[in-house]
Amino acid sequence: MRNTCLGKALAALLVMSLLCPEPGLQAALAEGAVSSQPAKETSSRERAEKRQERVLKLGQLIKKYPETFKIHGPRTKQIALTFDDVPDPRYTPQVLRILSANGVKATFFIVGSRAKKHPDLVARIVREGHVIGNHSYNHPQFHKLTMEEYTEQIIRTENLLYGIIGYKPKMIRPPYGDITENQLLWAKREGYKIVNWDVDSLDWKGLSKEAVKKNIMATAGQGSIILQHAGGGSSSDLSGSIGALPEVIRELKKKGYTFVTVPKLLRIQKDK
């Protein structure tokens, strides 16, 4: 009887080892019996989980540092239009003309390498009453940078802007909206605000005027910070975003909204 029970126990352990293999056994299986397809599926799933972790972490940072990390303003009838990846001689002047024609002041987030090529456009943005923010020097993903590389992106850009307009912006918009906690803490210590958005036009996809307008109008509300672009890569097509802008302004004004710069919306300083 004892041998029978021992045999059953060993058989049970063998089944458990197959269902829940140890790391060594998993490696052996990976080398032999398991096909490459499940491995690819696992890799894809892991990548998706990592992307989700970054999104969740970003949401946690917004909740943890509400005084530094902003995605919208107070729930009042004010809205801030923001434009990324400027200056760009193809699109920035068109946006500026529309804003001027409609009596609207906006906020432009400047890429340092582009400001170096087109300082006249940066100066024009400020001369026409708009506000600028720091959008890094060459638009990297911040989470891939060392702290030294990250701070260089910010400081290099603000020093360049200071030479053009005479002030250093206190607002940082991370490329792709992505930033780590250590990077955010450095920005907090140095007196910056991190400014993302709560309304995404998705205009960088080259969407039609109707699609851009729909994306904005569907979610814009009290205290919203709207993300559009007034610059992009050589293959970018922002014609839909530019076409939608006058209609978005008119319709939001009809709903009783006024347009303000981000510093006015958030009641913060624009410079240092």
Coordinates of C-alpha atoms in Angstrom, one line a residue:
M1 CA 0.0 0.0 0.0
R2 CA 2.9 2.4 0.9
N3 CA 4.5 1.8 -2.5
T4 CA 1.2 2.4 -4.2
C5 CA 0.7 5.7 -2.4
L6 CA 4.3 6.7 -3.1
G7 CA 3.8 6.0 -6.8
K8 CA 0.7 8.1 -6.9
A9 CA 2.5 11.0 -5.1
L10 CA 5.4 10.8 -7.6
A11 CA 2.9 10.8 -10.5
A12 CA 1.1 13.8 -9.0
L13 CA 4.4 15.7 -8.7
L14 CA 5.3 14.9 -12.3
V15 CA 2.0 16.4 -13.5
M16 CA 2.5 19.5 -11.4
S17 CA 6.0 20.0 -12.7
L18 CA 4.6 19.8 -16.3
L19 CA 1.8 22.3 -15.5
C20 CA 4.0 24.7 -13.4
P21 CA 7.6 24.0 -14.5
E22 CA 10.5 25.5 -12.7
P23 CA 12.7 28.0 -14.5
G24 CA 15.2 25.3 -15.5
L25 CA 12.5 23.2 -17.0
Q26 CA 11.0 26.2 -18.8
A27 CA 14.3 26.8 -20.4
A28 CA 14.6 23.2 -21.5
L29 CA 11.1 23.3 -23.0
A30 CA 11.9 26.6 -24.8
E31 CA 14.9 24.9 -26.4
G32 CA 13.0 21.8 -27.5
A33 CA 9.3 21.0 -27.4
V34 CA 7.8 24.5 -27.4
S35 CA 7.5 26.1 -30.9
S36 CA 8.7 29.7 -31.6
Q37 CA 5.2 31.0 -32.2
P38 CA 4.1 31.1 -28.5
A39 CA 7.4 32.8 -27.7
K40 CA 6.6 35.5 -30.2
E41 CA 3.1 35.9 -28.7
T42 CA 4.6 36.2 -25.2
S43 CA 7.0 38.8 -26.4
S44 CA 4.2 40.9 -28.0
R45 CA 2.2 40.6 -24.9
E46 CA 5.1 41.7 -22.7
R47 CA 5.6 44.7 -24.9
A48 CA 2.0 45.6 -24.6
E49 CA 2.1 45.2 -20.9
K50 CA 5.2 47.5 -20.7
R51 CA 3.4 50.1 -22.7
Q52 CA 0.4 49.9 -20.4
E53 CA 2.7 50.2 -17.4
R54 CA 4.1 53.4 -18.7
V55 CA 0.6 54.8 -19.3
L56 CA -0.5 53.8 -15.8
K57 CA 2.7 55.3 -14.3
L58 CA 1.9 58.6 -16.2
G59 CA -1.6 58.6 -14.7
Q60 CA -0.1 58.0 -11.2
L61 CA 2.3 60.8 -11.7
I62 CA -0.5 63.2 -12.5
K63 CA -2.3 62.2 -9.4
K64 CA 0.8 62.2 -7.2
Y65 CA 2.1 65.6 -8.3
P66 CA -1.0 67.7 -9.2
E67 CA 0.8 71.0 -8.5
T68 CA 3.5 70.2 -11.0
F69 CA 1.9 67.9 -13.6
K70 CA -1.0 69.6 -15.4
I71 CA -3.3 68.2 -18.0
H72 CA -6.2 70.8 -17.7
G73 CA -7.1 73.9 -15.8
P74 CA -9.8 74.9 -13.4
R75 CA -13.3 74.0 -14.5
T76 CA -14.2 77.4 -15.9
K77 CA -15.4 78.5 -19.3
Q78 CA -11.8 78.9 -20.5
I79 CA -9.8 76.8 -22.9
A80 CA -6.2 76.8 -23.9
L81 CA -5.1 76.0 -27.5
T82 CA -1.6 74.6 -27.7
F83 CA 0.5 73.8 -30.7
D84 CA 3.5 71.4 -30.6
D85 CA 6.7 70.9 -32.7
V86 CA 7.2 74.5 -33.7
P87 CA 8.5 76.5 -35.4
D88 CA 7.8 75.2 -38.9
P89 CA 7.7 77.6 -41.9
R90 CA 5.1 75.4 -43.6
Y91 CA 2.5 75.5 -40.9
T92 CA 3.3 77.9 -38.1
P93 CA 2.6 81.1 -40.1
Q94 CA -0.8 79.6 -41.2
V95 CA -1.8 78.9 -37.6
L96 CA -0.6 82.4 -36.5
R97 CA -2.8 84.0 -39.2
I98 CA -5.9 82.1 -38.1
L99 CA -5.3 83.0 -34.4
S100 CA -4.8 86.7 -35.3
A101 CA -7.9 86.8 -37.4
N102 CA -10.0 85.3 -34.6
G103 CA -8.4 87.4 -31.7
V104 CA -7.1 84.3 -30.0
K105 CA -3.9 83.9 -27.9
A106 CA -2.4 80.4 -27.7
T107 CA 0.6 78.5 -26.4
F108 CA 3.4 77.1 -28.6
F109 CA 5.7 74.4 -27.4
I110 CA 9.1 74.9 -29.1
V111 CA 11.6 72.3 -30.3
G112 CA 15.0 73.8 -29.8
S113 CA 16.7 72.5 -32.9
R114 CA 13.9 74.1 -35.0
A115 CA 14.1 77.4 -33.1
K116 CA 17.8 77.5 -34.0
K117 CA 16.9 77.2 -37.7
H118 CA 13.9 79.6 -37.6
P119 CA 14.5 82.1 -34.8
D120 CA 12.4 84.7 -36.7
L121 CA 9.3 82.5 -36.3
V122 CA 9.9 82.2 -32.5
A123 CA 10.2 85.9 -32.2
R124 CA 7.0 86.4 -34.2
I125 CA 5.1 84.0 -32.0
V126 CA 6.0 86.1 -28.9
R127 CA 5.6 89.4 -30.7
E128 CA 2.0 88.5 -31.6
G129 CA 1.1 88.0 -28.0
H130 CA 1.4 84.2 -27.7
V131 CA 3.3 82.2 -25.0
I132 CA 6.0 79.6 -25.6
G133 CA 7.0 76.5 -23.7
N134 CA 9.9 74.1 -23.8
H135 CA 9.4 70.9 -26.0
S136 CA 13.0 69.6 -25.7
Y137 CA 15.8 70.2 -28.2
N138 CA 15.3 67.4 -30.7
H139 CA 12.1 65.6 -29.6
P140 CA 13.4 62.4 -27.9
Q141 CA 11.4 60.0 -25.7
F142 CA 12.4 61.2 -22.3
H143 CA 12.1 57.8 -20.6
K144 CA 15.0 56.5 -22.8
L145 CA 17.3 59.3 -21.6
T146 CA 19.7 59.5 -18.7
M147 CA 19.1 62.3 -16.3
E148 CA 22.0 64.2 -17.7
E149 CA 20.7 63.8 -21.3
Y150 CA 17.2 64.9 -20.2
T151 CA 18.4 68.0 -18.4
E152 CA 20.5 68.9 -21.3
Q153 CA 17.5 68.8 -23.6
I154 CA 15.7 71.3 -21.4
I155 CA 18.5 73.6 -20.5
R156 CA 19.9 73.8 -24.1
T157 CA 16.5 74.7 -25.4
E158 CA 15.8 77.3 -22.8
N159 CA 19.2 79.0 -23.2
L160 CA 18.6 79.2 -27.0
L161 CA 15.1 80.7 -26.4
Y162 CA 16.5 83.2 -24.0
G163 CA 18.8 84.4 -26.7
I164 CA 15.8 84.9 -29.1
I165 CA 13.0 86.3 -26.9
G166 CA 14.7 87.3 -23.6
Y167 CA 13.1 84.8 -21.2
K168 CA 13.2 81.2 -20.3
P169 CA 9.9 79.3 -20.3
K170 CA 8.8 77.7 -17.1
M171 CA 6.6 75.1 -18.9
I172 CA 7.8 71.8 -20.2
R173 CA 5.8 69.6 -22.5
P174 CA 7.5 66.2 -22.8
P175 CA 7.6 64.8 -26.3
Y176 CA 4.8 62.2 -26.6
G177 CA 3.7 63.3 -23.2
D178 CA 6.1 60.9 -21.6
I179 CA 8.2 61.6 -18.5
T180 CA 9.7 59.6 -15.6
E181 CA 9.2 60.4 -11.9
N182 CA 12.9 61.4 -11.4
Q183 CA 12.6 63.7 -14.4
L184 CA 9.5 65.2 -13.0
L185 CA 11.0 65.7 -9.6
W186 CA 14.0 67.6 -11.2
A187 CA 11.5 69.8 -13.0
K188 CA 9.6 70.4 -9.8
R189 CA 12.8 71.4 -7.9
E190 CA 13.8 73.8 -10.7
G191 CA 10.4 75.5 -10.7
Y192 CA 8.9 74.1 -13.9
K193 CA 5.4 72.9 -14.7
I194 CA 4.9 69.8 -16.8
V195 CA 2.0 70.6 -19.2
N196 CA 0.3 67.8 -21.1
W197 CA -3.3 67.9 -22.3
D198 CA -6.8 66.5 -21.9
V199 CA -8.0 66.9 -25.5
D200 CA -6.0 65.3 -28.3
S201 CA -6.8 66.3 -31.9
L202 CA -4.7 63.4 -33.2
D203 CA -3.8 65.8 -36.1
W204 CA -0.3 64.3 -36.5
K205 CA -1.9 61.4 -38.2
G206 CA -2.8 63.5 -41.2
L207 CA -6.5 63.4 -40.4
S208 CA -9.1 65.3 -42.4
K209 CA -10.5 68.6 -41.2
E210 CA -13.7 66.9 -40.2
A211 CA -11.9 64.2 -38.2
V212 CA -9.7 66.7 -36.4
K213 CA -12.7 68.9 -35.5
K214 CA -14.7 65.9 -34.3
N215 CA -11.8 64.8 -32.0
I216 CA -11.6 68.2 -30.4
M217 CA -15.3 69.0 -30.1
A218 CA -16.1 65.6 -28.7
T219 CA -14.0 66.1 -25.6
A220 CA -13.3 69.9 -25.1
G221 CA -14.8 71.3 -22.0
Q222 CA -14.2 73.6 -19.1
G223 CA -10.5 74.2 -18.5
S224 CA -9.4 72.0 -21.4
I225 CA -5.9 72.1 -22.8
I226 CA -6.2 71.2 -26.5
L227 CA -3.3 69.6 -28.3
Q228 CA -2.7 70.4 -32.0
H229 CA 0.5 70.7 -34.0
A230 CA 1.9 73.7 -36.0
G231 CA 5.0 71.8 -37.1
G232 CA 6.1 68.3 -38.0
G233 CA 8.4 66.1 -40.0
S234 CA 9.0 66.3 -43.8
S235 CA 6.1 63.9 -44.5
S236 CA 3.7 65.5 -42.1
D237 CA 0.3 66.7 -43.4
L238 CA -1.4 69.2 -41.0
S239 CA -3.8 70.6 -43.6
G240 CA -6.7 69.0 -41.8
S241 CA -5.7 70.5 -38.5
I242 CA -5.3 74.0 -40.0
G243 CA -8.6 73.7 -41.8
A244 CA -10.4 72.7 -38.6
L245 CA -9.0 75.4 -36.4
P246 CA -11.2 78.4 -37.5
E247 CA -14.3 76.2 -37.1
V248 CA -13.2 74.9 -33.7
I249 CA -12.6 78.5 -32.5
R250 CA -16.0 79.7 -33.8
E251 CA -18.0 76.8 -32.3
L252 CA -16.4 76.9 -28.9
K253 CA -16.9 80.7 -28.8
K254 CA -20.6 80.1 -29.5
K255 CA -20.7 77.8 -26.5
G256 CA -19.4 80.6 -24.3
Y257 CA -15.8 79.6 -24.1
T258 CA -12.9 82.1 -24.1
F259 CA -9.4 81.3 -25.2
V260 CA -6.4 81.9 -23.0
T261 CA -2.8 81.0 -22.8
V262 CA -1.7 78.1 -20.6
P263 CA -0.1 80.3 -17.9
K264 CA -3.3 82.3 -17.7
L265 CA -5.5 79.2 -17.5
L266 CA -3.3 77.6 -14.9
R267 CA -2.5 80.9 -13.1
I268 CA 1.3 80.3 -13.3
Q269 CA 4.3 82.3 -14.5
K270 CA 5.3 82.0 -18.1
D271 CA 9.0 82.6 -17.6
K272 CA 11.9 82.8 -15.2

